Amino acid sequence: MGMISEFKTFAMRGNVIDLAVGVVIGAAFGKIVTSLVNDVIMPPIGLLIGGVDFSSLVVTLRAASTDAAGAAVPAVTINYGTFINVIIQFLIVAFAIFMVVRTINRFKKPEEAAPEATPEDVLLLREIRDSLKKQA
């Protein structure tokens, strides 16, 4: 089988197509969650704690300056407000995925445990027992 036909077989499997659809939908869902956090959830929280815009919360390690040639050197900051926004986005996405998986699991039939195969030595002992009962 040539590499092109092998790739075609791989790409046309249902699982690969399902994965591609899932990635596209996941990316769109990520944008929705980002907007929800940045535009709906964080402004009221910031207002409640004193009008703080979380995206502007930073720790400045080195202030902006200009070098000897006159070029601007940007400030070095730790953007912990943005990090808080990303954590909230993650929690929302994780909870949404949890709810979807939980719902799917409710609709699945519980798998019945297959009966374990009787060990061969037990079968042999049963045969011996049965033959002894017949002789008695």
Coordinates of N, CA, C and O in Angstrom, one line a residue:
M1 N 0.8 -1.2 0.0 CA 0.0 0.0 0.0 C 0.9 1.2 0.0 O 1.8 1.4 0.8
G2 N 0.6 2.1 -0.9 CA 1.4 3.3 -1.0 C 1.1 4.3 0.1 O 0.1 4.2 0.8
M3 N 2.1 5.2 0.3 CA 1.9 6.1 1.5 C 0.7 7.0 1.3 O 0.0 7.3 2.3
I4 N 0.4 7.4 0.1 CA -0.8 8.3 -0.1 C -2.1 7.6 0.2 O -2.9 8.1 0.9
S5 N -2.2 6.4 -0.3 CA -3.4 5.6 0.0 C -3.5 5.3 1.5 O -4.6 5.3 2.1
E6 N -2.4 5.0 2.1 CA -2.4 4.7 3.6 C -2.8 6.0 4.3 O -3.6 5.9 5.3
F7 N -2.3 7.2 3.9 CA -2.7 8.4 4.5 C -4.2 8.7 4.3 O -4.9 9.1 5.3
K8 N -4.7 8.4 3.1 CA -6.1 8.6 2.9 C -7.0 7.7 3.8 O -8.0 8.1 4.3
T9 N -6.5 6.5 4.0 CA -7.3 5.5 4.9 C -7.2 6.1 6.3 O -8.2 6.1 7.0
F10 N -6.1 6.6 6.7 CA -5.9 7.2 8.1 C -6.8 8.4 8.2 O -7.5 8.5 9.2
A11 N -6.8 9.3 7.3 CA -7.5 10.5 7.4 C -9.0 10.4 7.3 O -9.8 11.1 7.9
M12 N -9.5 9.3 6.6 CA -10.9 9.1 6.5 C -11.5 8.3 7.6 O -12.7 8.0 7.6
R13 N -10.7 7.8 8.5 CA -11.3 7.1 9.7 C -12.2 8.0 10.5 O -12.0 9.2 10.6
G14 N -13.3 7.5 11.0 CA -14.2 8.3 11.8 C -13.6 9.0 13.0 O -13.9 10.2 13.3
N15 N -12.6 8.4 13.6 CA -12.0 9.0 14.8 C -11.3 10.3 14.5 O -11.3 11.2 15.2
V16 N -10.6 10.2 13.4 CA -9.8 11.4 13.0 C -10.7 12.6 12.6 O -10.4 13.7 13.1
I17 N -11.7 12.3 11.9 CA -12.7 13.4 11.6 C -13.4 13.9 12.8 O -13.5 15.1 13.0
D18 N -13.8 13.0 13.7 CA -14.4 13.4 15.0 C -13.5 14.3 15.8 O -13.9 15.3 16.4
L19 N -12.2 13.9 15.8 CA -11.2 14.7 16.5 C -11.1 16.1 15.9 O -11.0 17.1 16.6
A20 N -11.0 16.2 14.6 CA -10.9 17.5 13.9 C -12.1 18.4 14.2 O -11.9 19.6 14.5
V21 N -13.3 17.8 14.2 CA -14.5 18.6 14.5 C -14.4 19.0 16.0 O -14.7 20.2 16.3
G22 N -14.0 18.1 16.9 CA -13.9 18.5 18.3 C -12.9 19.6 18.5 O -13.1 20.5 19.3
V23 N -11.8 19.6 17.8 CA -10.8 20.7 17.9 C -11.3 22.0 17.5 O -11.2 23.1 18.1
V24 N -12.1 22.0 16.4 CA -12.6 23.3 15.9 C -13.7 23.8 16.8 O -13.7 25.0 17.2
I25 N -14.6 22.9 17.3 CA -15.6 23.4 18.2 C -15.0 23.8 19.6 O -15.4 24.8 20.2
G26 N -13.9 23.1 20.0 CA -13.2 23.5 21.2 C -12.6 24.9 21.1 O -12.6 25.7 22.1
A27 N -12.0 25.2 20.0 CA -11.4 26.5 19.8 C -12.5 27.6 19.8 O -12.3 28.6 20.4
A28 N -13.6 27.3 19.2 CA -14.7 28.3 19.2 C -15.2 28.5 20.7 O -15.5 29.6 21.1
F29 N -15.4 27.3 21.4 CA -15.8 27.4 22.8 C -14.8 28.2 23.6 O -15.2 28.9 24.5
G30 N -13.5 28.0 23.3 CA -12.5 28.7 24.1 C -12.7 30.2 23.9 O -12.5 31.0 24.9
K31 N -13.0 30.7 22.7 CA -13.2 32.1 22.5 C -14.4 32.6 23.2 O -14.4 33.7 23.8
I32 N -15.5 31.8 23.3 CA -16.7 32.2 24.0 C -16.4 32.3 25.5 O -16.7 33.3 26.2
V33 N -15.6 31.4 26.0 CA -15.3 31.4 27.5 C -14.3 32.6 27.8 O -14.5 33.3 28.8
T34 N -13.4 32.9 26.9 CA -12.5 34.0 27.1 C -13.3 35.3 27.1 O -13.1 36.1 28.0
S35 N -14.3 35.5 26.2 CA -15.1 36.6 26.3 C -16.0 36.7 27.5 O -16.2 37.7 28.1
L36 N -16.5 35.5 27.9 CA -17.3 35.5 29.1 C -16.5 35.9 30.3 O -17.0 36.7 31.1
V37 N -15.3 35.4 30.5 CA -14.5 35.8 31.6 C -14.1 37.3 31.5 O -14.3 38.0 32.5
N38 N -13.5 37.7 30.4 CA -13.0 39.1 30.3 C -14.1 40.1 30.3 O -13.9 41.2 30.9
D39 N -15.2 39.8 29.7 CA -16.2 40.9 29.5 C -17.4 40.8 30.4 O -18.2 41.8 30.6
V40 N -17.7 39.6 31.0 CA -18.9 39.5 31.9 C -18.5 39.2 33.3 O -19.1 39.8 34.2
I41 N -17.6 38.3 33.6 CA -17.4 37.9 34.9 C -16.4 38.8 35.6 O -16.6 39.2 36.8
M42 N -15.3 39.1 35.0 CA -14.2 39.9 35.7 C -14.6 41.4 36.0 O -14.2 41.9 37.0
P43 N -15.3 42.1 35.1 CA -15.7 43.5 35.5 C -16.5 43.6 36.8 O -16.1 44.4 37.6
P44 N -17.5 42.8 37.0 CA -18.2 42.9 38.3 C -17.3 42.5 39.5 O -17.4 43.2 40.5
I45 N -16.5 41.5 39.3 CA -15.6 41.1 40.4 C -14.6 42.3 40.7 O -14.3 42.6 41.8
G46 N -14.1 42.8 39.6 CA -13.2 44.0 39.8 C -13.9 45.2 40.5 O -13.3 45.8 41.3
L47 N -15.1 45.4 40.1 CA -15.9 46.5 40.7 C -16.1 46.2 42.2 O -16.0 47.1 43.1
L48 N -16.4 44.9 42.6 CA -16.7 44.6 44.0 C -15.4 44.8 44.8 O -15.5 45.1 46.0
I49 N -14.2 44.6 44.3 CA -13.0 44.7 45.1 C -12.3 46.1 44.9 O -11.2 46.2 45.1
G50 N -13.1 47.0 44.5 CA -12.6 48.4 44.4 C -12.3 48.9 43.0 O -11.3 49.7 42.9
G51 N -12.9 48.5 42.0 CA -12.7 49.0 40.7 C -11.5 48.6 40.0 O -10.9 49.3 39.2
V52 N -11.0 47.4 40.3 CA -9.7 46.9 39.8 C -10.0 46.2 38.5 O -10.9 45.3 38.4
D53 N -9.2 46.5 37.5 CA -9.2 45.8 36.2 C -8.2 44.7 36.3 O -7.0 45.0 36.3
F54 N -8.6 43.4 36.3 CA -7.6 42.4 36.5 C -6.6 42.3 35.5 O -5.4 41.9 35.7
S55 N -6.9 42.6 34.2 CA -5.9 42.5 33.2 C -4.8 43.5 33.3 O -3.7 43.4 32.8
S56 N -5.0 44.6 34.2 CA -3.9 45.5 34.4 C -3.1 45.3 35.6 O -2.2 46.1 36.0
L57 N -3.4 44.2 36.4 CA -2.7 43.9 37.6 C -1.3 43.3 37.2 O -1.2 42.3 36.6
V58 N -0.3 44.0 37.6 CA 1.1 43.6 37.2 C 2.0 43.9 38.4 O 1.8 44.8 39.2
V59 N 3.1 43.2 38.4 CA 4.2 43.5 39.3 C 5.4 44.0 38.3 O 5.8 43.2 37.5
T60 N 5.8 45.2 38.5 CA 6.9 45.7 37.6 C 8.3 45.4 38.2 O 8.6 45.7 39.3
L61 N 9.0 44.6 37.4 CA 10.3 44.2 37.8 C 11.3 45.3 37.4 O 12.3 45.5 38.1
R62 N 11.1 45.9 36.2 CA 12.0 47.0 35.8 C 11.1 47.9 35.0 O 10.4 47.5 34.1
A63 N 11.2 49.2 35.3 CA 10.3 50.2 34.6 C 10.8 50.4 33.2 O 12.0 50.1 32.9
A64 N 9.9 50.9 32.4 CA 10.3 51.2 31.0 C 11.3 52.3 31.0 O 11.3 53.2 31.9
S65 N 12.2 52.3 30.0 CA 13.3 53.3 30.0 C 13.8 53.4 28.5 O 13.2 52.8 27.6
T66 N 14.8 54.2 28.4 CA 15.4 54.4 27.0 C 16.9 54.0 27.2 O 17.5 54.2 28.2
D67 N 17.4 53.3 26.1 CA 18.8 52.9 26.2 C 19.7 54.1 25.7 O 19.2 55.2 25.4
A68 N 21.0 53.8 25.6 CA 21.9 54.9 25.2 C 21.7 55.4 23.8 O 22.0 56.6 23.5
A69 N 21.1 54.6 23.0 CA 20.9 55.0 21.6 C 19.5 55.7 21.5 O 19.2 56.2 20.4
G70 N 18.8 55.8 22.6 CA 17.5 56.5 22.5 C 16.3 55.6 22.2 O 15.2 56.1 22.1
A71 N 16.6 54.3 22.1 CA 15.5 53.4 21.8 C 14.7 53.1 23.1 O 15.3 53.0 24.1
A72 N 13.4 52.9 22.9 CA 12.6 52.6 24.1 C 12.8 51.2 24.5 O 12.8 50.3 23.7
V73 N 13.0 51.0 25.8 CA 13.2 49.6 26.4 C 11.9 49.4 27.2 O 11.6 50.1 28.1
P74 N 11.1 48.4 26.8 CA 9.8 48.2 27.5 C 10.0 47.7 28.9 O 11.1 47.2 29.3
A75 N 9.0 47.9 29.7 CA 9.0 47.5 31.1 C 9.0 46.0 31.2 O 8.4 45.3 30.3
V76 N 9.6 45.4 32.2 CA 9.6 44.0 32.5 C 8.6 43.8 33.6 O 8.8 44.3 34.7
T77 N 7.5 43.1 33.3 CA 6.4 42.9 34.3 C 6.0 41.5 34.5 O 6.2 40.6 33.5
I78 N 5.4 41.1 35.6 CA 4.8 39.9 35.8 C 3.3 40.2 35.8 O 2.8 40.9 36.7
N79 N 2.5 39.7 34.8 CA 1.1 40.0 34.6 C 0.2 39.0 35.3 O -0.4 38.2 34.7
Y80 N 0.2 39.1 36.7 CA -0.6 38.1 37.4 C -2.1 38.3 37.3 O -2.9 37.4 37.4
G81 N -2.6 39.5 36.9 CA -4.0 39.7 36.6 C -4.5 38.9 35.4 O -5.5 38.3 35.4
T82 N -3.7 38.9 34.4 CA -4.0 38.1 33.2 C -4.0 36.6 33.6 O -4.8 35.8 33.1
F83 N -3.0 36.2 34.4 CA -2.9 34.8 34.9 C -4.2 34.4 35.7 O -4.8 33.3 35.5
I84 N -4.7 35.3 36.5 CA -6.0 35.1 37.2 C -7.1 34.9 36.2 O -8.0 33.9 36.3
N85 N -7.2 35.7 35.2 CA -8.2 35.5 34.1 C -8.1 34.2 33.5 O -9.1 33.5 33.2
V86 N -6.9 33.7 33.1 CA -6.7 32.4 32.5 C -7.1 31.3 33.4 O -7.7 30.3 32.9
I87 N -6.8 31.4 34.7 CA -7.2 30.3 35.6 C -8.8 30.2 35.7 O -9.3 29.1 35.6
I88 N -9.4 31.4 35.7 CA -10.9 31.3 35.7 C -11.4 30.7 34.4 O -12.4 29.9 34.4
Q89 N -10.8 31.1 33.3 CA -11.3 30.5 32.0 C -11.1 29.0 32.1 O -12.0 28.2 31.6
F90 N -9.9 28.5 32.6 CA -9.7 27.1 32.7 C -10.7 26.4 33.5 O -11.3 25.3 33.2
L91 N -11.1 27.0 34.7 CA -12.1 26.4 35.5 C -13.4 26.3 34.9 O -14.1 25.3 35.0
I92 N -13.8 27.3 34.1 CA -15.1 27.3 33.4 C -15.1 26.2 32.3 O -16.0 25.4 32.2
V93 N -14.0 26.1 31.6 CA -13.9 25.0 30.5 C -13.9 23.7 31.1 O -14.6 22.7 30.7
A94 N -13.1 23.5 32.2 CA -13.0 22.2 32.9 C -14.4 21.8 33.4 O -14.8 20.6 33.3
F95 N -15.1 22.7 34.0 CA -16.4 22.4 34.5 C -17.4 22.0 33.4 O -18.2 21.1 33.5
A96 N -17.3 22.8 32.3 CA -18.2 22.5 31.2 C -17.9 21.1 30.6 O -18.8 20.3 30.3
I97 N -16.7 20.7 30.5 CA -16.3 19.4 30.0 C -16.7 18.3 31.0 O -17.3 17.3 30.6
F98 N -16.6 18.6 32.3 CA -17.0 17.7 33.3 C -18.5 17.4 33.1 O -19.0 16.3 33.2
M99 N -19.3 18.5 32.9 CA -20.8 18.3 32.8 C -21.1 17.5 31.6 O -22.0 16.7 31.6
V100 N -20.4 17.7 30.5 CA -20.7 17.0 29.2 C -20.4 15.5 29.4 O -21.2 14.6 29.1
V101 N -19.2 15.2 30.0 CA -18.8 13.8 30.2 C -19.8 13.1 31.2 O -20.2 12.0 31.0
R102 N -20.2 13.9 32.2 CA -21.1 13.3 33.2 C -22.4 13.0 32.6 O -23.0 11.9 32.8
T103 N -22.9 13.9 31.7 CA -24.2 13.6 31.0 C -24.1 12.4 30.1 O -25.0 11.6 30.0
I104 N -23.0 12.3 29.3 CA -22.8 11.2 28.4 C -22.7 9.9 29.2 O -23.3 8.9 28.8
N105 N -22.0 9.9 30.3 CA -21.9 8.7 31.1 C -23.3 8.2 31.7 O -23.5 7.0 31.9
R106 N -24.2 9.1 31.9 CA -25.5 8.8 32.4 C -26.3 8.0 31.4 O -27.1 7.2 31.7
F107 N -26.1 8.3 30.1 CA -26.8 7.7 29.0 C -26.2 6.3 28.6 O -26.8 5.6 27.9
K108 N -25.0 6.1 29.0 CA -24.3 4.8 28.6 C -24.9 3.7 29.5 O -25.2 3.9 30.7
K109 N -25.0 2.5 28.9 CA -25.5 1.4 29.6 C -24.3 0.9 30.5 O -23.2 0.9 30.0
P110 N -24.6 0.5 31.7 CA -23.5 0.0 32.5 C -23.1 -1.4 31.9 O -23.9 -2.2 31.5
E111 N -21.8 -1.5 31.7 CA -21.3 -2.7 31.1 C -21.4 -3.9 32.2 O -20.9 -3.7 33.3
E112 N -21.9 -5.0 31.7 CA -22.0 -6.1 32.6 C -20.7 -6.8 32.6 O -20.1 -7.0 31.6
A113 N -20.3 -7.2 33.8 CA -19.0 -7.9 34.0 C -19.1 -9.3 33.4 O -20.1 -10.0 33.7
A114 N -18.2 -9.6 32.5 CA -18.2 -10.9 31.9 C -17.9 -11.9 33.0 O -17.0 -11.7 33.8
P115 N -18.6 -13.1 33.0 CA -18.3 -14.1 34.0 C -16.8 -14.6 33.7 O -16.4 -14.8 32.6
E116 N -16.1 -14.7 34.8 CA -14.8 -15.2 34.7 C -14.7 -16.6 34.3 O -15.6 -17.4 34.7
A117 N -13.8 -17.0 33.5 CA -13.6 -18.4 33.0 C -13.2 -19.2 34.2 O -12.3 -18.8 35.0
T118 N -13.8 -20.4 34.3 CA -13.4 -21.3 35.4 C -12.1 -21.8 35.2 O -11.8 -22.3 34.1
P119 N -11.2 -21.8 36.1 CA -9.8 -22.3 35.9 C -9.9 -23.8 35.6 O -10.8 -24.6 36.0
E120 N -8.9 -24.2 34.8 CA -8.9 -25.6 34.3 C -8.8 -26.6 35.4 O -9.4 -27.7 35.4
D121 N -8.0 -26.3 36.5 CA -7.9 -27.3 37.6 C -9.2 -27.5 38.3 O -9.5 -28.6 38.8
V122 N -10.0 -26.4 38.4 CA -11.3 -26.5 39.0 C -12.2 -27.4 38.2 O -13.0 -28.3 38.7
L123 N -12.2 -27.2 36.9 CA -13.0 -28.1 36.0 C -12.6 -29.6 36.1 O -13.4 -30.5 36.2
L124 N -11.3 -29.8 36.2 CA -10.8 -31.2 36.4 C -11.3 -31.8 37.7 O -11.7 -32.9 37.7
L125 N -11.2 -31.0 38.7 CA -11.7 -31.5 40.0 C -13.2 -31.8 40.0 O -13.7 -32.8 40.6
R126 N -14.0 -31.0 39.3 CA -15.4 -31.2 39.2 C -15.7 -32.5 38.4 O -16.6 -33.3 38.8
E127 N -14.9 -32.7 37.4 CA -15.1 -34.0 36.6 C -14.8 -35.2 37.5 O -15.5 -36.2 37.5
I128 N -13.7 -35.1 38.3 CA -13.4 -36.2 39.2 C -14.5 -36.4 40.2 O -14.9 -37.6 40.5
R129 N -15.0 -35.3 40.8 CA -16.1 -35.4 41.8 C -17.3 -36.1 41.2 O -17.9 -37.0 41.7
D130 N -17.7 -35.7 39.9 CA -18.8 -36.2 39.3 C -18.7 -37.7 39.0 O -19.6 -38.5 39.1
S131 N -17.5 -38.1 38.5 CA -17.2 -39.5 38.2 C -17.3 -40.4 39.5 O -17.7 -41.5 39.5
L132 N -16.8 -39.8 40.6 CA -16.8 -40.5 41.9 C -18.3 -40.7 42.4 O -18.6 -41.7 43.0
K133 N -19.1 -39.7 42.1 CA -20.5 -39.8 42.5 C -21.2 -40.9 41.7 O -22.1 -41.6 42.2
K134 N -20.9 -41.0 40.4 CA -21.5 -42.0 39.6 C -21.1 -43.4 40.0 O -21.9 -44.4 40.0
Q135 N -19.9 -43.6 40.5 CA -19.4 -44.9 40.9 C -20.0 -45.3 42.3 O -20.1 -46.5 42.5
A136 N -20.4 -44.4 43.1 CA -20.9 -44.8 44.4 C -22.3 -45.2 44.4 O -23.1 -45.3 43.7

